[in-house]
Amino acid sequence: MGTTDMTTYCNIGLCGLKVMGQNLVLNMEDHGYRVAVWNRTTSTMQEFVAQQRGRNIVGCETLADLVQQLKAPRVVMLMVEAGAAVDSVISQLVPLLSPGDVIMDGGNSYFKDTERRTREVEQAGLLFIGTGVSGGEEGARRGPSIMPGGSPKAWPLVQPILQAISAKVGPNEDIPCCDWVGPRGAGHYVKMVHNGIEYGDMQLICEAYAVLKHVAGLDNDQLYDVFAEWNRGELQSYLIEITRDIFSVRDELTDGYLVDMILDRAGAKGTGKWMSQDALDLGMPSTLVTTAVYARSLSALKTARLQASKVLAGPQVSDAERSAMVGDQKQFIEEVRHALYASKIVSYAQGFVQLQAAAKEYQWPLDYGLCARLWRGGCIIRAQFLERIMEAFAAQPDLPNLLLFRYFQDAVSAADAAWRDVVVTATRLGVPVPAISTALAYYDSYRSAVLPANLLQAQRDYFGAHEYERIDRPGKFHSDWLALRK
């Protein structure tokens, strides 16, 4: 460590050797790249390098040593905890690097931090990339979805390595799930929306599971079969696949299934919340991600829910009444599939509407078909469904909402009756389906030529003189509602 021969320069440096960082290093080395690594805790770096003896991985005890190992123009990738840790490492790296070198943040950073960091690093004469990396431990090791944004001049310097290590799709599996997204914080924003859609997808699947289990009465073996069947059709996706697998895993400590032994208290790391918060700032109704975030928050109130379950009454339904509501079990399962698919369409539609609003607000030239392709492989929301989204934006790049594309119109129309039946049945039986019902409410609101917001505007004008518009003439109006009363 510490000395470098001109013939043994490293192609890239990586800072932060938690699980994601380690697996990205191994992925890079698999593709012929020599990697210099650094970790704040030196022993972690030393242990990792020792375990990978014989590979083209060079351990560095200091950031200065890491920079010395790199061939110019240098590329240093950060895989450290989002927030202050990123700023700290950047501040240490900037004096060590030369004009034209690249600092790349591959963590789940907030996009506005990436906007700021891009400006600050560029002012120091360097280049900056903020890139989303999705796929978890497996994706990092075998091929993640990568969404880079930042300084455009940095892209040619990192393109070969990022596209080499990314997931590949297409008939010949040669199309990388990595391409330039846009300037400044665009890459991290696209990753944020990816994560928000992931929140919605997971919540929708959990609600479908709850309905199948508590309404249709399916056991884990039957649930496995249902999700296996769904994964062979239009719902085919990574999340449906792993959900199928989960139902087959027995618990090592009891005679039951592992999923039934897991406490129903969900965690969250913040990116779903960020998408919801920015949706509010943009005035975009991304109701699915917001509902999914609140569902996790409500699940965390386990003690309160246990107390409430003892005193708050719900529907009293006999087995015979339940059976009558469900009707033919096979047909009801098909209705749940339709409801899940229609809700999923709404979730993605909302995500892309928010991307369009953000592109306008933050002046990013986003390619929405490209975003769908980047998510086609390697990431958590990878799904066959994304091919349809790519087709939609290829046919109509300025498509204002996926629900207006013929394929999705037809799919939601075909699901309409089943979707409503599932929501009604679950509600009558007291099984909460907040995301599925929220998706249906958005669909009904979006397709409504007239909403009761006329009354809302009247209320606002009555108590706050906020004015209103009329349907028969242009302009803003205010009325003295008390004086006009009969």
Short mmCIF file of C-alpha atoms in Angstrom, two decimals:
data_model
loop_
_atom_site.label_atom_id
_atom_site.label_comp_id
_atom_site.label_asym_id
_atom_site.label_seq_id
_atom_site.Cartn_x
_atom_site.Cartn_y
_atom_site.Cartn_z
CA MET A 1 0.00 0.00 0.00
CA GLY A 2 1.19 3.49 -0.81
CA THR A 3 3.45 3.03 -3.85
CA THR A 4 2.22 2.93 -7.43
CA ASP A 5 3.95 1.82 -10.60
CA MET A 6 2.84 3.57 -13.80
CA THR A 7 1.74 0.20 -15.21
CA THR A 8 -0.39 -0.68 -12.20
CA TYR A 9 -2.54 2.39 -11.77
CA CYS A 10 -6.10 1.68 -10.65
CA ASN A 11 -9.02 2.55 -12.93
CA ILE A 12 -11.31 3.76 -10.16
CA GLY A 13 -11.33 4.35 -6.43
CA LEU A 14 -14.22 3.41 -4.15
CA CYS A 15 -14.81 4.81 -0.67
CA GLY A 16 -17.12 2.96 1.71
CA LEU A 17 -16.99 -0.81 2.11
CA LYS A 18 -20.37 -1.75 3.45
CA VAL A 19 -22.25 -4.50 1.62
CA MET A 20 -23.14 -2.42 -1.45
CA GLY A 21 -19.65 -0.96 -1.76
CA GLN A 22 -17.94 -4.34 -1.45
CA ASN A 23 -20.15 -5.93 -4.07
CA LEU A 24 -19.68 -3.07 -6.52
CA VAL A 25 -15.91 -3.45 -6.12
CA LEU A 26 -16.13 -7.17 -6.91
CA ASN A 27 -18.40 -6.44 -9.87
CA MET A 28 -15.91 -3.91 -11.24
CA GLU A 29 -13.01 -6.28 -10.77
CA ASP A 30 -14.94 -9.05 -12.53
CA HIS A 31 -15.13 -6.76 -15.57
CA GLY A 32 -11.39 -6.20 -15.72
CA TYR A 33 -11.06 -3.02 -13.69
CA ARG A 34 -8.38 -2.48 -11.07
CA VAL A 35 -9.99 -0.87 -8.02
CA ALA A 36 -8.48 1.12 -5.14
CA VAL A 37 -10.56 0.95 -1.95
CA TRP A 38 -10.75 3.01 1.23
CA ASN A 39 -12.93 2.82 4.30
CA ARG A 40 -13.14 5.17 7.27
CA THR A 41 -12.53 2.18 9.55
CA THR A 42 -9.19 0.88 8.28
CA SER A 43 -9.65 -2.60 9.71
CA THR A 44 -12.76 -3.09 7.56
CA MET A 45 -10.75 -2.28 4.44
CA GLN A 46 -7.89 -4.54 5.48
CA GLU A 47 -10.20 -7.47 6.17
CA PHE A 48 -11.97 -7.06 2.83
CA VAL A 49 -8.72 -6.85 0.84
CA ALA A 50 -7.33 -9.90 2.66
CA GLN A 51 -10.45 -11.89 1.76
CA GLN A 52 -10.00 -10.95 -1.91
CA ARG A 53 -6.31 -11.78 -2.17
CA GLY A 54 -5.29 -12.36 -5.78
CA ARG A 55 -7.83 -9.93 -7.19
CA ASN A 56 -6.96 -6.52 -8.68
CA ILE A 57 -8.08 -4.68 -5.55
CA VAL A 58 -5.70 -2.28 -3.81
CA GLY A 59 -6.32 -1.31 -0.21
CA CYS A 60 -5.62 2.27 0.87
CA GLU A 61 -5.33 3.47 4.45
CA THR A 62 -5.80 7.14 3.57
CA LEU A 63 -7.67 9.10 0.94
CA ALA A 64 -4.36 10.58 -0.20
CA ASP A 65 -3.09 7.04 -0.80
CA LEU A 66 -6.25 6.21 -2.75
CA VAL A 67 -5.87 9.27 -4.99
CA GLN A 68 -2.21 8.39 -5.59
CA GLN A 69 -3.25 4.96 -6.86
CA LEU A 70 -5.53 6.36 -9.59
CA LYS A 71 -4.82 7.05 -13.22
CA ALA A 72 -5.75 10.55 -14.39
CA PRO A 73 -8.39 11.73 -14.95
CA ARG A 74 -9.21 10.17 -11.60
CA VAL A 75 -12.65 8.78 -10.71
CA VAL A 76 -13.55 8.29 -7.05
CA MET A 77 -16.90 6.71 -6.19
CA LEU A 78 -18.46 7.26 -2.77
CA MET A 79 -20.59 4.53 -1.20
CA VAL A 80 -20.88 6.12 2.22
CA GLU A 81 -23.96 7.00 4.27
CA ALA A 82 -26.06 9.75 2.71
CA GLY A 83 -25.90 13.16 4.33
CA ALA A 84 -23.01 14.59 6.35
CA ALA A 85 -20.69 11.67 5.62
CA VAL A 86 -20.81 12.41 1.88
CA ASP A 87 -19.99 16.08 2.44
CA SER A 88 -17.14 15.11 4.76
CA VAL A 89 -15.46 12.77 2.29
CA ILE A 90 -15.94 15.28 -0.56
CA SER A 91 -14.29 18.03 1.49
CA GLN A 92 -11.32 15.74 2.12
CA LEU A 93 -11.04 14.67 -1.51
CA VAL A 94 -11.27 18.06 -3.22
CA PRO A 95 -7.78 19.29 -2.17
CA LEU A 96 -6.26 15.96 -3.23
CA LEU A 97 -7.69 15.90 -6.75
CA SER A 98 -6.81 17.79 -9.94
CA PRO A 99 -8.99 19.72 -12.42
CA GLY A 100 -11.08 17.34 -14.52
CA ASP A 101 -11.13 14.56 -11.91
CA VAL A 102 -14.51 13.07 -10.97
CA ILE A 103 -16.19 12.52 -7.62
CA MET A 104 -19.19 10.20 -7.91
CA ASP A 105 -21.75 9.70 -5.15
CA GLY A 106 -23.48 6.32 -5.53
CA GLY A 107 -25.49 6.42 -2.31
CA ASN A 108 -29.14 7.29 -1.73
CA SER A 109 -28.53 11.01 -1.44
CA TYR A 110 -31.29 13.61 -1.47
CA PHE A 111 -31.43 15.17 -4.92
CA LYS A 112 -31.21 18.75 -3.64
CA ASP A 113 -27.95 17.84 -1.88
CA THR A 114 -26.71 16.53 -5.22
CA GLU A 115 -27.73 19.77 -6.93
CA ARG A 116 -25.67 21.70 -4.36
CA ARG A 117 -22.69 19.33 -4.46
CA THR A 118 -22.53 19.48 -8.25
CA ARG A 119 -22.22 23.27 -8.12
CA GLU A 120 -19.67 23.22 -5.30
CA VAL A 121 -17.45 20.54 -6.82
CA GLU A 122 -17.55 22.19 -10.25
CA GLN A 123 -16.56 25.50 -8.66
CA ALA A 124 -13.47 23.70 -7.33
CA GLY A 125 -12.55 22.72 -10.90
CA LEU A 126 -13.68 19.10 -10.57
CA LEU A 127 -16.59 17.12 -11.97
CA PHE A 128 -19.38 15.54 -9.96
CA ILE A 129 -21.83 12.71 -10.53
CA GLY A 130 -24.75 11.75 -8.33
CA THR A 131 -25.95 8.32 -9.39
CA GLY A 132 -28.75 6.12 -8.23
CA VAL A 133 -27.77 2.47 -7.84
CA SER A 134 -30.60 -0.01 -7.40
CA GLY A 135 -30.74 -3.74 -6.97
CA GLY A 136 -29.57 -4.35 -3.44
CA GLU A 137 -26.71 -6.67 -2.61
CA GLU A 138 -27.43 -9.05 -5.48
CA GLY A 139 -27.74 -6.25 -8.02
CA ALA A 140 -24.51 -4.59 -6.92
CA ARG A 141 -22.68 -7.89 -7.33
CA ARG A 142 -24.23 -9.16 -10.58
CA GLY A 143 -25.54 -6.04 -12.32
CA PRO A 144 -27.54 -3.15 -10.87
CA SER A 145 -29.68 -0.49 -12.46
CA ILE A 146 -27.57 2.69 -12.53
CA MET A 147 -29.00 6.20 -12.97
CA PRO A 148 -26.18 8.78 -13.28
CA GLY A 149 -26.60 12.55 -13.38
CA GLY A 150 -24.43 15.56 -12.61
CA SER A 151 -21.64 17.19 -14.62
CA PRO A 152 -22.19 16.21 -18.29
CA LYS A 153 -18.44 16.28 -19.00
CA ALA A 154 -17.97 13.49 -16.44
CA TRP A 155 -20.20 11.01 -18.28
CA PRO A 156 -17.67 9.91 -20.95
CA LEU A 157 -15.14 9.28 -18.19
CA VAL A 158 -17.37 6.87 -16.25
CA GLN A 159 -19.60 5.49 -19.00
CA PRO A 160 -17.46 2.43 -19.87
CA ILE A 161 -17.19 1.14 -16.32
CA LEU A 162 -20.76 1.94 -15.23
CA GLN A 163 -22.30 0.36 -18.31
CA ALA A 164 -20.00 -2.65 -17.99
CA ILE A 165 -21.10 -3.43 -14.44
CA SER A 166 -24.81 -2.64 -14.94
CA ALA A 167 -27.60 -5.13 -15.62
CA LYS A 168 -28.26 -5.94 -19.29
CA VAL A 169 -31.60 -6.40 -21.05
CA GLY A 170 -32.86 -6.94 -24.57
CA PRO A 171 -33.11 -10.02 -26.79
CA ASN A 172 -29.34 -10.44 -26.68
CA GLU A 173 -28.94 -9.10 -23.13
CA ASP A 174 -26.60 -6.41 -24.41
CA ILE A 175 -28.52 -3.21 -23.59
CA PRO A 176 -27.14 -1.73 -20.36
CA CYS A 177 -29.52 -0.56 -17.65
CA CYS A 178 -27.35 2.50 -17.28
CA ASP A 179 -27.34 5.73 -19.24
CA TRP A 180 -26.98 9.45 -18.66
CA VAL A 181 -30.11 10.84 -17.01
CA GLY A 182 -29.45 14.57 -16.88
CA PRO A 183 -27.62 17.42 -15.13
CA ARG A 184 -27.05 18.03 -11.43
CA GLY A 185 -29.52 16.11 -9.25
CA ALA A 186 -31.45 14.39 -12.05
CA GLY A 187 -29.93 10.96 -11.46
CA HIS A 188 -30.72 10.91 -7.77
CA TYR A 189 -34.22 12.24 -8.45
CA VAL A 190 -34.94 9.39 -10.86
CA LYS A 191 -33.65 6.97 -8.22
CA MET A 192 -35.89 8.65 -5.63
CA VAL A 193 -38.95 8.16 -7.84
CA HIS A 194 -37.86 4.56 -8.45
CA ASN A 195 -37.82 4.03 -4.69
CA GLY A 196 -41.18 5.74 -4.28
CA ILE A 197 -42.73 3.45 -6.88
CA GLU A 198 -41.07 0.56 -5.05
CA TYR A 199 -42.85 1.65 -1.86
CA GLY A 200 -46.17 1.66 -3.70
CA ASP A 201 -45.54 -1.69 -5.41
CA MET A 202 -44.65 -3.39 -2.14
CA GLN A 203 -47.68 -1.98 -0.32
CA LEU A 204 -50.02 -3.05 -3.14
CA ILE A 205 -48.62 -6.58 -3.07
CA CYS A 206 -48.98 -6.71 0.72
CA GLU A 207 -52.62 -5.66 0.44
CA ALA A 208 -53.28 -8.28 -2.24
CA TYR A 209 -51.72 -10.83 0.13
CA ALA A 210 -53.94 -9.66 2.99
CA VAL A 211 -57.08 -9.97 0.85
CA LEU A 212 -56.10 -13.42 -0.43
CA LYS A 213 -55.30 -14.61 3.10
CA HIS A 214 -58.01 -12.98 5.22
CA VAL A 215 -60.83 -12.74 2.69
CA ALA A 216 -60.29 -15.68 0.34
CA GLY A 217 -58.76 -17.84 3.09
CA LEU A 218 -55.63 -18.98 1.23
CA ASP A 219 -52.80 -20.66 3.13
CA ASN A 220 -49.11 -20.20 2.32
CA ASP A 221 -48.94 -23.14 -0.09
CA GLN A 222 -51.88 -21.74 -2.03
CA LEU A 223 -50.38 -18.24 -1.92
CA TYR A 224 -47.17 -19.64 -3.40
CA ASP A 225 -49.14 -21.15 -6.28
CA VAL A 226 -51.05 -17.91 -6.91
CA PHE A 227 -47.95 -15.74 -7.02
CA ALA A 228 -46.14 -18.32 -9.16
CA GLU A 229 -49.00 -18.12 -11.65
CA TRP A 230 -49.07 -14.30 -11.52
CA ASN A 231 -45.33 -14.22 -12.23
CA ARG A 232 -45.95 -15.95 -15.54
CA GLY A 233 -48.26 -13.20 -16.79
CA GLU A 234 -48.51 -9.43 -17.01
CA LEU A 235 -47.55 -9.04 -13.33
CA GLN A 236 -44.20 -10.76 -13.91
CA SER A 237 -41.63 -8.89 -11.84
CA TYR A 238 -38.87 -9.22 -9.29
CA LEU A 239 -41.17 -8.29 -6.41
CA ILE A 240 -43.83 -10.85 -7.40
CA GLU A 241 -41.08 -13.46 -7.80
CA ILE A 242 -39.56 -12.92 -4.36
CA THR A 243 -43.03 -12.76 -2.79
CA ARG A 244 -43.73 -16.18 -4.28
CA ASP A 245 -40.49 -17.51 -2.81
CA ILE A 246 -41.19 -16.06 0.64
CA PHE A 247 -44.32 -18.21 1.00
CA SER A 248 -42.26 -21.39 0.60
CA VAL A 249 -39.75 -20.75 3.39
CA ARG A 250 -40.24 -22.72 6.59
CA ASP A 251 -39.24 -21.30 9.96
CA GLU A 252 -36.22 -23.01 11.50
CA LEU A 253 -37.40 -22.31 15.05
CA THR A 254 -41.01 -23.47 14.80
CA ASP A 255 -43.14 -25.81 12.71
CA GLY A 256 -44.64 -22.95 10.69
CA TYR A 257 -43.62 -20.58 7.92
CA LEU A 258 -41.08 -17.82 8.46
CA VAL A 259 -43.30 -15.05 7.05
CA ASP A 260 -45.91 -15.75 9.74
CA MET A 261 -43.31 -15.32 12.48
CA ILE A 262 -42.20 -11.84 11.38
CA LEU A 263 -43.49 -8.88 13.41
CA ASP A 264 -45.80 -6.65 11.35
CA ARG A 265 -43.83 -3.47 11.96
CA ALA A 266 -42.24 -2.05 8.80
CA GLY A 267 -39.15 0.10 8.49
CA ALA A 268 -38.25 2.83 6.01
CA LYS A 269 -35.07 4.69 5.02
CA GLY A 270 -36.54 7.95 3.76
CA THR A 271 -36.54 7.96 -0.05
CA GLY A 272 -40.26 7.24 -0.26
CA LYS A 273 -40.88 10.13 2.09
CA TRP A 274 -38.67 12.38 -0.04
CA MET A 275 -40.71 11.62 -3.15
CA SER A 276 -43.92 12.33 -1.29
CA GLN A 277 -42.58 15.60 0.09
CA ASP A 278 -41.43 16.81 -3.33
CA ALA A 279 -44.76 15.77 -4.83
CA LEU A 280 -46.43 18.16 -2.40
CA ASP A 281 -43.95 20.91 -3.30
CA LEU A 282 -44.68 20.37 -7.00
CA GLY A 283 -48.43 20.08 -6.48
CA MET A 284 -48.47 16.58 -7.94
CA PRO A 285 -50.97 13.99 -6.59
CA SER A 286 -48.55 11.09 -6.04
CA THR A 287 -51.04 9.48 -3.69
CA LEU A 288 -49.72 5.90 -3.89
CA VAL A 289 -46.28 6.58 -2.48
CA THR A 290 -47.75 8.83 0.22
CA THR A 291 -50.24 6.15 1.21
CA ALA A 292 -47.47 3.54 1.26
CA VAL A 293 -45.32 5.73 3.51
CA TYR A 294 -48.23 6.26 5.89
CA ALA A 295 -48.98 2.52 5.86
CA ARG A 296 -45.45 1.85 7.10
CA SER A 297 -45.83 4.57 9.73
CA LEU A 298 -49.10 3.05 10.91
CA SER A 299 -47.56 -0.41 11.04
CA ALA A 300 -44.86 0.97 13.34
CA LEU A 301 -47.56 1.83 15.93
CA LYS A 302 -47.72 -1.81 16.96
CA THR A 303 -48.40 -1.25 20.66
CA ALA A 304 -51.17 1.25 19.94
CA ARG A 305 -52.71 -1.09 17.36
CA LEU A 306 -52.75 -3.98 19.80
CA GLN A 307 -54.58 -1.83 22.32
CA ALA A 308 -57.02 -0.52 19.70
CA SER A 309 -57.76 -4.03 18.45
CA LYS A 310 -59.25 -4.86 21.85
CA VAL A 311 -61.69 -1.96 22.00
CA LEU A 312 -62.49 -0.79 18.46
CA ALA A 313 -65.21 -2.77 16.74
CA GLY A 314 -65.20 -3.87 13.12
CA PRO A 315 -67.64 -5.73 10.86
CA GLN A 316 -69.20 -8.82 12.39
CA VAL A 317 -69.43 -11.27 9.51
CA SER A 318 -70.22 -14.97 9.69
CA ASP A 319 -68.26 -17.55 7.73
CA ALA A 320 -71.31 -18.08 5.54
CA GLU A 321 -71.57 -14.35 4.79
CA ARG A 322 -67.85 -14.16 4.05
CA SER A 323 -68.10 -17.11 1.71
CA ALA A 324 -71.04 -15.49 -0.08
CA MET A 325 -69.09 -12.25 -0.56
CA VAL A 326 -66.11 -14.09 -2.03
CA GLY A 327 -68.17 -16.39 -4.21
CA ASP A 328 -66.09 -18.62 -6.46
CA GLN A 329 -62.59 -18.59 -4.95
CA LYS A 330 -60.79 -18.99 -8.25
CA GLN A 331 -62.73 -16.10 -9.75
CA PHE A 332 -62.08 -13.92 -6.69
CA ILE A 333 -58.33 -14.58 -6.96
CA GLU A 334 -58.53 -13.39 -10.56
CA GLU A 335 -60.31 -10.24 -9.38
CA VAL A 336 -57.48 -9.56 -6.93
CA ARG A 337 -54.98 -9.96 -9.77
CA HIS A 338 -56.89 -7.40 -11.83
CA ALA A 339 -57.08 -5.00 -8.88
CA LEU A 340 -53.36 -5.31 -8.24
CA TYR A 341 -52.46 -4.74 -11.89
CA ALA A 342 -54.74 -1.72 -12.28
CA SER A 343 -53.39 -0.21 -9.06
CA LYS A 344 -49.83 -0.83 -10.25
CA ILE A 345 -50.59 1.06 -13.48
CA VAL A 346 -51.82 4.02 -11.43
CA SER A 347 -48.71 3.92 -9.25
CA TYR A 348 -46.35 4.10 -12.21
CA ALA A 349 -48.53 6.70 -13.92
CA GLN A 350 -48.21 8.94 -10.87
CA GLY A 351 -44.44 8.39 -10.75
CA PHE A 352 -43.94 9.45 -14.34
CA VAL A 353 -46.24 12.47 -13.97
CA GLN A 354 -44.06 13.57 -11.06
CA LEU A 355 -40.91 13.03 -13.14
CA GLN A 356 -42.39 15.29 -15.83
CA ALA A 357 -43.24 18.00 -13.30
CA ALA A 358 -39.77 17.78 -11.76
CA ALA A 359 -38.08 17.97 -15.16
CA LYS A 360 -39.91 21.23 -15.82
CA GLU A 361 -39.33 22.65 -12.34
CA TYR A 362 -35.63 21.79 -12.10
CA GLN A 363 -34.83 22.16 -15.82
CA TRP A 364 -33.76 18.60 -16.53
CA PRO A 365 -34.19 17.19 -20.07
CA LEU A 366 -35.44 13.80 -18.90
CA ASP A 367 -36.14 10.96 -21.33
CA TYR A 368 -39.02 9.01 -19.75
CA GLY A 369 -38.71 5.98 -22.01
CA LEU A 370 -35.05 5.82 -21.02
CA CYS A 371 -35.99 5.93 -17.34
CA ALA A 372 -38.26 2.94 -17.87
CA ARG A 373 -35.43 1.08 -19.64
CA LEU A 374 -33.01 1.80 -16.81
CA TRP A 375 -35.50 0.09 -14.48
CA ARG A 376 -36.04 -2.88 -16.80
CA GLY A 377 -33.24 -4.92 -15.23
CA GLY A 378 -31.15 -5.07 -12.09
CA CYS A 379 -33.40 -2.96 -9.85
CA ILE A 380 -36.09 -3.79 -7.31
CA ILE A 381 -39.01 -2.69 -9.53
CA ARG A 382 -37.77 -4.51 -12.65
CA ALA A 383 -40.78 -5.97 -14.41
CA GLN A 384 -42.15 -7.04 -17.76
CA PHE A 385 -44.63 -4.18 -17.34
CA LEU A 386 -41.86 -1.62 -18.00
CA GLU A 387 -41.67 -2.72 -21.63
CA ARG A 388 -45.16 -1.30 -22.06
CA ILE A 389 -44.09 2.00 -20.53
CA MET A 390 -41.14 2.17 -22.92
CA GLU A 391 -43.54 1.56 -25.81
CA ALA A 392 -45.86 4.30 -24.57
CA PHE A 393 -43.17 6.99 -24.46
CA ALA A 394 -41.62 5.78 -27.73
CA ALA A 395 -44.99 6.31 -29.39
CA GLN A 396 -45.74 9.58 -27.60
CA PRO A 397 -42.72 11.23 -25.88
CA ASP A 398 -44.93 14.00 -24.45
CA LEU A 399 -47.59 11.60 -23.11
CA PRO A 400 -49.10 13.49 -20.14
CA ASN A 401 -50.22 10.38 -18.24
CA LEU A 402 -49.74 6.64 -18.84
CA LEU A 403 -53.47 6.16 -18.28
CA LEU A 404 -54.06 7.95 -21.59
CA PHE A 405 -52.04 5.41 -23.59
CA ARG A 406 -54.31 2.86 -25.28
CA TYR A 407 -52.73 -0.24 -23.75
CA PHE A 408 -53.16 1.08 -20.22
CA GLN A 409 -56.64 2.42 -20.96
CA ASP A 410 -57.69 -1.05 -22.06
CA ALA A 411 -55.98 -2.78 -19.13
CA VAL A 412 -57.64 -0.57 -16.52
CA SER A 413 -61.00 -0.78 -18.28
CA ALA A 414 -60.78 -4.59 -18.26
CA ALA A 415 -59.95 -4.52 -14.54
CA ASP A 416 -62.56 -1.93 -13.53
CA ALA A 417 -65.34 -4.16 -12.17
CA ALA A 418 -62.94 -6.52 -10.40
CA TRP A 419 -60.99 -3.62 -8.91
CA ARG A 420 -64.14 -2.14 -7.38
CA ASP A 421 -65.36 -5.50 -6.16
CA VAL A 422 -62.11 -6.18 -4.31
CA VAL A 423 -62.17 -2.77 -2.62
CA VAL A 424 -65.83 -3.17 -1.63
CA THR A 425 -65.41 -6.72 -0.36
CA ALA A 426 -62.29 -5.92 1.64
CA THR A 427 -63.95 -2.83 3.13
CA ARG A 428 -67.10 -4.71 4.11
CA LEU A 429 -64.95 -7.29 5.87
CA GLY A 430 -62.72 -4.72 7.58
CA VAL A 431 -59.52 -5.71 5.77
CA PRO A 432 -57.56 -2.48 5.11
CA VAL A 433 -56.53 -1.87 1.50
CA PRO A 434 -55.42 1.77 1.62
CA ALA A 435 -53.18 1.70 -1.46
CA ILE A 436 -55.55 -0.25 -3.71
CA SER A 437 -58.46 2.02 -2.74
CA THR A 438 -56.27 5.12 -3.12
CA ALA A 439 -55.33 4.01 -6.63
CA LEU A 440 -58.99 3.57 -7.50
CA ALA A 441 -59.86 6.99 -6.05
CA TYR A 442 -57.12 8.62 -8.13
CA TYR A 443 -58.39 6.87 -11.26
CA ASP A 444 -61.96 7.99 -10.62
CA SER A 445 -60.82 11.53 -9.86
CA TYR A 446 -58.58 11.73 -12.93
CA ARG A 447 -61.33 10.55 -15.27
CA SER A 448 -63.91 12.94 -13.79
CA ALA A 449 -64.69 16.02 -15.88
CA VAL A 450 -66.23 17.65 -12.80
CA LEU A 451 -65.02 17.38 -9.20
CA PRO A 452 -66.51 18.97 -6.04
CA ALA A 453 -63.63 21.46 -5.91
CA ASN A 454 -66.14 24.14 -6.93
CA LEU A 455 -67.58 23.92 -3.43
CA LEU A 456 -64.08 23.94 -1.95
CA GLN A 457 -63.28 27.15 -3.81
CA ALA A 458 -66.53 28.65 -2.59
CA GLN A 459 -65.58 27.78 1.00
CA ARG A 460 -62.13 29.33 0.57
CA ASP A 461 -63.61 32.50 -0.87
CA TYR A 462 -66.25 32.66 1.89
CA PHE A 463 -63.83 32.53 4.83
CA GLY A 464 -60.64 33.90 3.27
CA ALA A 465 -61.52 35.94 0.17
CA HIS A 466 -59.27 33.65 -1.88
CA GLU A 467 -61.34 34.27 -5.03
CA TYR A 468 -62.61 31.76 -7.56
CA GLU A 469 -62.95 31.34 -11.30
CA ARG A 470 -66.26 30.94 -13.14
CA ILE A 471 -67.20 28.38 -15.79
CA ASP A 472 -68.93 30.97 -17.99
CA ARG A 473 -66.42 33.84 -18.15
CA PRO A 474 -62.70 34.49 -17.59
CA GLY A 475 -61.14 36.23 -14.62
CA LYS A 476 -60.95 36.01 -10.83
CA PHE A 477 -64.01 36.74 -8.67
CA HIS A 478 -64.84 37.35 -5.05
CA SER A 479 -68.31 37.37 -3.51
CA ASP A 480 -69.69 38.73 -0.27
CA TRP A 481 -71.32 35.44 0.65
CA LEU A 482 -73.10 36.75 3.73
CA ALA A 483 -74.61 39.69 1.84
CA LEU A 484 -75.80 37.42 -0.96
CA ARG A 485 -77.60 35.01 1.34
CA LYS A 486 -81.37 34.89 0.83
#
